[in-house]
mmCIF file of C-alpha atoms in Angstrom:
data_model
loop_
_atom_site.group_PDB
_atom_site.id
_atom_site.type_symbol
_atom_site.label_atom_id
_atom_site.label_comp_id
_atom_site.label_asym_id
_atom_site.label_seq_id
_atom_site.Cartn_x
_atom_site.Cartn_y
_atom_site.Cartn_z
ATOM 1 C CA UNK F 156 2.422 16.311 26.744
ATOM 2 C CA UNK F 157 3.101 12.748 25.700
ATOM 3 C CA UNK F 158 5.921 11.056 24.765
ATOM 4 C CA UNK F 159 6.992 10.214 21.156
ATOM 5 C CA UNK F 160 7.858 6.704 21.136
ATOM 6 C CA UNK F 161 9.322 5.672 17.992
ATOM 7 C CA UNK F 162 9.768 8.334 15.466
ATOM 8 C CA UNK F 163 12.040 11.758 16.394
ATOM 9 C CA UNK F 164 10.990 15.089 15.676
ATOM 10 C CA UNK F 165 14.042 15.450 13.861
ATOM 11 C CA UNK F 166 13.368 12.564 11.167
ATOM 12 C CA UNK F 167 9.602 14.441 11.025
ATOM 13 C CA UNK F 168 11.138 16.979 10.117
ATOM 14 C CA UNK F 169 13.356 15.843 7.463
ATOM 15 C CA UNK F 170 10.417 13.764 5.684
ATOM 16 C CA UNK F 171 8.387 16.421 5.620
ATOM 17 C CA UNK F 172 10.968 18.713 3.641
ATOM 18 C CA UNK F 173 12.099 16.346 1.680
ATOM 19 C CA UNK F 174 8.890 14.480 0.608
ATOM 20 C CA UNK F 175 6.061 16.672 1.881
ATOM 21 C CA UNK F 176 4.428 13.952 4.501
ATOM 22 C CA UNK F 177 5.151 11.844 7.479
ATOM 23 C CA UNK F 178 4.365 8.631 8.971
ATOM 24 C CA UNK F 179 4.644 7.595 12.300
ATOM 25 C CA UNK F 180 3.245 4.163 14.049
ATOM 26 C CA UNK F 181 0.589 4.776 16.709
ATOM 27 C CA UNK F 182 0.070 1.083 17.913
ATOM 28 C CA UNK F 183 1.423 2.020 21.329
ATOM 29 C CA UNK F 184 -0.618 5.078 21.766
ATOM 30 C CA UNK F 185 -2.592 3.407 24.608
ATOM 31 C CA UNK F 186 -5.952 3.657 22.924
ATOM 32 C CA UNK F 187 -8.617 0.926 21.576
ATOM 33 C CA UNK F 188 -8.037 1.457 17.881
ATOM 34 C CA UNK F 189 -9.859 -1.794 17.049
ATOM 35 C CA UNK F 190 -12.798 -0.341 19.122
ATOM 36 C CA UNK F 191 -12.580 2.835 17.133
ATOM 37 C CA UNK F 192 -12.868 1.555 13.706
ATOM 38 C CA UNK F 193 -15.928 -0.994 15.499
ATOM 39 C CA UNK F 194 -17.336 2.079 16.772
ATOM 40 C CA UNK F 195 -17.512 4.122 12.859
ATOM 41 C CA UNK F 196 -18.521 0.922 11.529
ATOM 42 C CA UNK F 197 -21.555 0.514 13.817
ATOM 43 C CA UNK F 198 -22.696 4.220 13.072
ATOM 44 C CA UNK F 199 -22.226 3.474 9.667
ATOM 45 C CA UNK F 200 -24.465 0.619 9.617
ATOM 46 C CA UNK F 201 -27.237 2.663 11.235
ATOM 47 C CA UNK F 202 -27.067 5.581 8.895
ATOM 48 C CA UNK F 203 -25.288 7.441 11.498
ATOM 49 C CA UNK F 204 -22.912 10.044 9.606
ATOM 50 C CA UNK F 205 -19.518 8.758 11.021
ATOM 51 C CA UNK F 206 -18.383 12.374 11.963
ATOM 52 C CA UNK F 207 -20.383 11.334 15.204
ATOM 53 C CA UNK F 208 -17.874 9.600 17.130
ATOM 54 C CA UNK F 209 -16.360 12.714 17.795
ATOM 55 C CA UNK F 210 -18.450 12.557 20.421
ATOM 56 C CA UNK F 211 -16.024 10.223 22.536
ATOM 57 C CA UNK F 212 -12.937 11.790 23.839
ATOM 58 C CA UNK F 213 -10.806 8.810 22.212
ATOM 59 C CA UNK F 214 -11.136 10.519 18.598
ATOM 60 C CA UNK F 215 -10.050 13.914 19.816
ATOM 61 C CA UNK F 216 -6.832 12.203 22.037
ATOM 62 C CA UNK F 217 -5.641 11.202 18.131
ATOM 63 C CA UNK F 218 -4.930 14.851 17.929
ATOM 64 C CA UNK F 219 -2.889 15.206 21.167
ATOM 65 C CA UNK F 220 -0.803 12.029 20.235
ATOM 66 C CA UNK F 221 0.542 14.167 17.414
ATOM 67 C CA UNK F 222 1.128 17.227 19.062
ATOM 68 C CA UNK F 223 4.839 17.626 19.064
ATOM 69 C CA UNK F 224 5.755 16.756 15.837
ATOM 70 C CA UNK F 225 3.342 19.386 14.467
ATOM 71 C CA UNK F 226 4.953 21.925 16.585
ATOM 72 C CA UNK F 227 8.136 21.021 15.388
ATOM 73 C CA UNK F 228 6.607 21.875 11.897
ATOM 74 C CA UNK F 229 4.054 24.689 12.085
ATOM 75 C CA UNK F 230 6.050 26.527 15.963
ATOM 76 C CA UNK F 231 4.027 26.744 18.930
ATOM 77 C CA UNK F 232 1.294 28.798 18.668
ATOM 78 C CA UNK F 233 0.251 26.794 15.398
ATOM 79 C CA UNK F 234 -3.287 26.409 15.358
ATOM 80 C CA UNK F 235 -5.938 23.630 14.705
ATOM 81 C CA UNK F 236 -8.707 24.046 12.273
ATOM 82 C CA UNK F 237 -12.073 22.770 13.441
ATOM 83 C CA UNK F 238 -12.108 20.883 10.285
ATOM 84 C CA UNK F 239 -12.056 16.838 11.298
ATOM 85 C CA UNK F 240 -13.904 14.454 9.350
ATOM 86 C CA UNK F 241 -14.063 10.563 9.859
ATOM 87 C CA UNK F 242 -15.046 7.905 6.831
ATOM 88 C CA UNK F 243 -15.731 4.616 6.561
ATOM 89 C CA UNK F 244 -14.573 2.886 3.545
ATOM 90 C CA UNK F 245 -16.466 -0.161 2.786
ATOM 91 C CA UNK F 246 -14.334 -2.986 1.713
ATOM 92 C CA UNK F 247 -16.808 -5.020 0.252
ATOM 93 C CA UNK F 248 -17.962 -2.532 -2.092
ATOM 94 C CA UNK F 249 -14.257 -1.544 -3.224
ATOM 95 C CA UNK F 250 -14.724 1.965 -1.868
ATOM 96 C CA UNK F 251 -11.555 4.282 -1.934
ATOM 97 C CA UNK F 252 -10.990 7.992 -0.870
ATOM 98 C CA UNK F 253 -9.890 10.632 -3.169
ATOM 99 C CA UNK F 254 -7.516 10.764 -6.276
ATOM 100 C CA UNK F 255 -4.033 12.038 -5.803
ATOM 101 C CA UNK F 256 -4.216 15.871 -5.042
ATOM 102 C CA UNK F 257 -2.531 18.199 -2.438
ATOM 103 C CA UNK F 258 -4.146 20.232 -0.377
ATOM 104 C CA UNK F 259 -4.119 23.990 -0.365
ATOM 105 C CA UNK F 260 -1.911 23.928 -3.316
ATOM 106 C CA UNK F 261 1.510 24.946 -4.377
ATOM 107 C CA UNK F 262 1.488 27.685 -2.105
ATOM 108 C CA UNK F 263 1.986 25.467 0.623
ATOM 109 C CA UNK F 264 5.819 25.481 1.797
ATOM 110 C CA UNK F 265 7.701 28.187 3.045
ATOM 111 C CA UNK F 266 10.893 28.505 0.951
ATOM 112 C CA UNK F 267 13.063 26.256 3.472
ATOM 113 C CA UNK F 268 10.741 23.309 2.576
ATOM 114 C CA UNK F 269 8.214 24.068 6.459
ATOM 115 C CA UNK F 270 4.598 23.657 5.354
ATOM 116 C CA UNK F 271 2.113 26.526 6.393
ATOM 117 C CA UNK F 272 -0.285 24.001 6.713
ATOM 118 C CA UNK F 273 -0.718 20.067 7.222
ATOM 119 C CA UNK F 274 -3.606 17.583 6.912
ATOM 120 C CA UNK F 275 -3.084 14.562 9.188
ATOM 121 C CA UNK F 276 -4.656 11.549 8.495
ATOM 122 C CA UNK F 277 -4.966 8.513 10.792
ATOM 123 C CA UNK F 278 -6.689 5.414 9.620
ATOM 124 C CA UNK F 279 -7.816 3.196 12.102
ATOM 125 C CA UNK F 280 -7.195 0.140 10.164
ATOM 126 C CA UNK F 281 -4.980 -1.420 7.886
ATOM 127 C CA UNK F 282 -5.024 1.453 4.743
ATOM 128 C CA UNK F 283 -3.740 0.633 1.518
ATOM 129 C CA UNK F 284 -3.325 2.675 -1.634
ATOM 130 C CA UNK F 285 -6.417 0.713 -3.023
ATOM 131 C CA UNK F 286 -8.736 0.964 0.211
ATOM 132 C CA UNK F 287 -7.604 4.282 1.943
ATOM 133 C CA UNK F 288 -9.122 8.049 2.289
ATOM 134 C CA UNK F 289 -5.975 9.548 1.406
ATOM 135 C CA UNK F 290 -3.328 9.343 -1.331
ATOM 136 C CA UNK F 291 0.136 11.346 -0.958
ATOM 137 C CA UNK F 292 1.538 13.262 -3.272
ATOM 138 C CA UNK F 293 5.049 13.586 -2.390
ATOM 139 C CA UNK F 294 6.801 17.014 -2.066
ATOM 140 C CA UNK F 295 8.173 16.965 -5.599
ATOM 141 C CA UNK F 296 5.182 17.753 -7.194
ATOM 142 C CA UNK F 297 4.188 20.607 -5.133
ATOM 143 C CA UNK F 298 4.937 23.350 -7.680
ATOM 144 C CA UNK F 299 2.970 21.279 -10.346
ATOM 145 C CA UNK F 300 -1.163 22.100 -10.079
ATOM 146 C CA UNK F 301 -1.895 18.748 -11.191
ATOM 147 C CA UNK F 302 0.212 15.417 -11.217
ATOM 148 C CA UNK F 303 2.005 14.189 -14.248
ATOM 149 C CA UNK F 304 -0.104 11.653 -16.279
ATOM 150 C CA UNK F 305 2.611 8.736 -14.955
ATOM 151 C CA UNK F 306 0.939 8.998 -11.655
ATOM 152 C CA UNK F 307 -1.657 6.331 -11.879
ATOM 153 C CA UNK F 308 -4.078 5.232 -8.758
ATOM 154 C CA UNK F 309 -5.180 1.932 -8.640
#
């Protein structure tokens, strides 16, 4: 297993019962992020689906990086859904991801606040609200099906 560098299982933890997501920086995981988001971007240009750079070992390392701190919130025999996607977001066209939803629903949290289930998301550039794949919805809306109408995306 790897090491967590900056963020503690602990504060993981907390954010995730108390808002329903967590962030944690992964600019000293040791891999070539800017080659990464060169390497989507050049299958994109070709009309290459980017789901293909699975085929490097550096995409699937993302998901031992994380390892602990989904341990610490789905126990150890949690396991992982063959379900990974990559996109490329064009940023001269003004492309964006998805509105504001949660996945799998209400039903999603355990009554102490532990998700059954998490989505991880790990851009490999600079995401913004207006630019990325994925918008949270924090953990205070997850009994409500939809969001309230104040909830506005850019």
């Amino acid at each position: 297993r790897l090491p967590i560098y900056e963020t503690a299982i602990q504060d993981v933890t907390e954010s995730v019962i108390q808002d329903g997501y967590f962030h944690v920086p992964f600019d000293k995981w040791n891999l070539p992020l800017d080659i990464m988001a060169s390497c989507i971007t050049r299958l994109r240009l070709n009309d290459i689906t980017p789901e293909w750079c699975f085929v490097y070992d550096e995409f699937w390392i993302l998901t031992t990086r994380i390892h602990s701190y989904i341990e610490s919130l789905l126990g150890k025999n949690y396991y992982k859904l063959p379900d990974m996607w990559a996109w490329y977001i064009d940023p001269t066209k003004l492309e964006r991801g998805w509105q504001p939803h949660r996945d799998r629903g209400p039903g999603n949290t355990f009554e102490n606040g532990y998700p059954k289930s998490l989505s991880v998301w790990i851009p490999l550039t600079d995401a913004t609200v207006e630019n990325g794949c994925m918008y949270v919805v924090p953990h205070q809306f997850a009994l409500q099906r939809h969001l309230p109408q104040e909830v506005k995306v850019p």
